[in-house]
Amino acid sequence: MDLQNDIVVRGKSYEMPFSKGILARSLMAAGLKPSIAYRIAWDIYEMLKKENIKVIDKAELRRRVYYYLISKNYDEVAKKYLLWRMVLGRRPIVILIGGASGVGTSTIAFEIASRLGISSVIGTDSIREVMRKVISRDLIPTLYESSYTAWKVLKDNYEEDNKTKYIKGFERHSEAVLTGVEGVINRCLLEGQSVIIEGTHLVPTLLKDNYLENPHIIFIMLTIYDEKLHKMRFYARGRVSSRPTERYLRYFKIIRIINEYMVETAKKKGVPVIENIKISETVDKCLNIITERLKNMIELEGLSEEDMLESV
Ligand SMILES: Nc1ncnc2c1ncn2[C@@H]1O[C@H](COP(=O)(O)OP(=O)(O)OP(=O)(O)O)[C@@H](O)[C@H]1O
Ligand SMILES: O=C(O)[C@@H](CO)OP(=O)(O)O
């Protein structure tokens, strides 16, 4: 790329070439469809070129984008764009994407991260591996199982019906992982670092209330109500990853019981539930929920749109 003929965007502590991709992604996070987001990114680039601008401050670029969106009657998008600029990079947000195995938590988490430019996505499966390094199998045998097989190593599962047993095993398995999840959340909030944590172990009734009530923590539960569609997800994944399809199909009945239980616990704790049918629709619904929650957070701080414009 011919840098000396390109436009440089100046941040507080760094400079970088103007990227239409980065600008388009932040416009998509504000709710624009990809084709329109890229066209507007091009329009902004052309506008700067026409004015022969070589270096532009990030704050000036944001103001220009905001007013350009208003001029094209994208008022709602302009507000969301402003909100995102106000929040990301200034206030840490922790997004939790829960859901039973195979409903699509990792896929959706990465899509949301890409739209919002959040660079850190952590799977609870990885946190589970860390907890397995520090907690022995004798101490918490359920931790060394999968969420849908933990019931097999319960010490106290006499005369219980199967469903109760499966759920009890799943809860014991998840509790240990959640200790690690809470540690990651604490660290991110302390460092002011936004993160998305996704996985099967994010059980709303097992997470401490101070996490559920924190305005910087936004919890969303994914589900698939249709059994056939859920099963197809494992086949689809088996074609592109080393995750053993036959294992998930063998325990599919239990995974469905866990799926149902996750939705129940989400409703109990007021965590929004989204059925993950089409990736783009799921991502848009998640972004709307996140945006609403952040709007409340900013309003709680008593900030108006003008304040946000001045401060970005
Ligand atoms: N809305 C969707 N439409 C079509 N395919 C999807 C959708 N969401 C996810 N998938 C696909 O379904 C499969 C399972 O998704 P994913 O691996 O994200 O599930 P997961 O919830 O993270 O599972 P696990 O918790 O077992 O890791 C993947 O192949 C993924 O590409
Ligand atoms: O435990 C589980 O449900 C899954 C997803 O978290 O992990 P694995 O099947 O790899 O044990």
Short mmCIF file of C-alpha atoms and ligand atoms in Angstrom, two decimals, residues 101 125 128 146-148 200-201 243 248, ligand 2:
data_model
loop_
_atom_site.label_atom_id
_atom_site.label_comp_id
_atom_site.label_asym_id
_atom_site.label_seq_id
_atom_site.Cartn_x
_atom_site.Cartn_y
_atom_site.Cartn_z
CA SER A 101 -23.18 -27.54 23.52
CA ASP A 125 -13.77 -24.80 27.59
CA ARG A 128 -12.06 -25.45 32.19
CA SER A 146 -17.92 -33.09 29.80
CA SER A 147 -21.02 -31.09 30.76
CA TYR A 148 -23.22 -33.96 29.52
CA THR A 200 -21.79 -24.10 28.01
CA HIS A 201 -20.74 -23.40 31.59
CA ARG A 243 -14.90 -32.31 17.46
CA TYR A 248 -22.35 -35.48 20.82
O1 LIG B 2 -18.49 -30.15 27.95
C1 LIG B 2 -19.14 -29.81 26.92
O2 LIG B 2 -20.37 -29.73 26.84
C2 LIG B 2 -18.39 -29.40 25.66
C3 LIG B 2 -18.58 -27.93 25.39
O3 LIG B 2 -18.24 -27.16 26.47
O4 LIG B 2 -17.00 -29.68 25.82
P1 LIG B 2 -16.42 -31.15 25.45
O5 LIG B 2 -17.50 -31.88 24.70
O6 LIG B 2 -15.22 -30.83 24.60
O7 LIG B 2 -16.05 -31.80 26.75
#
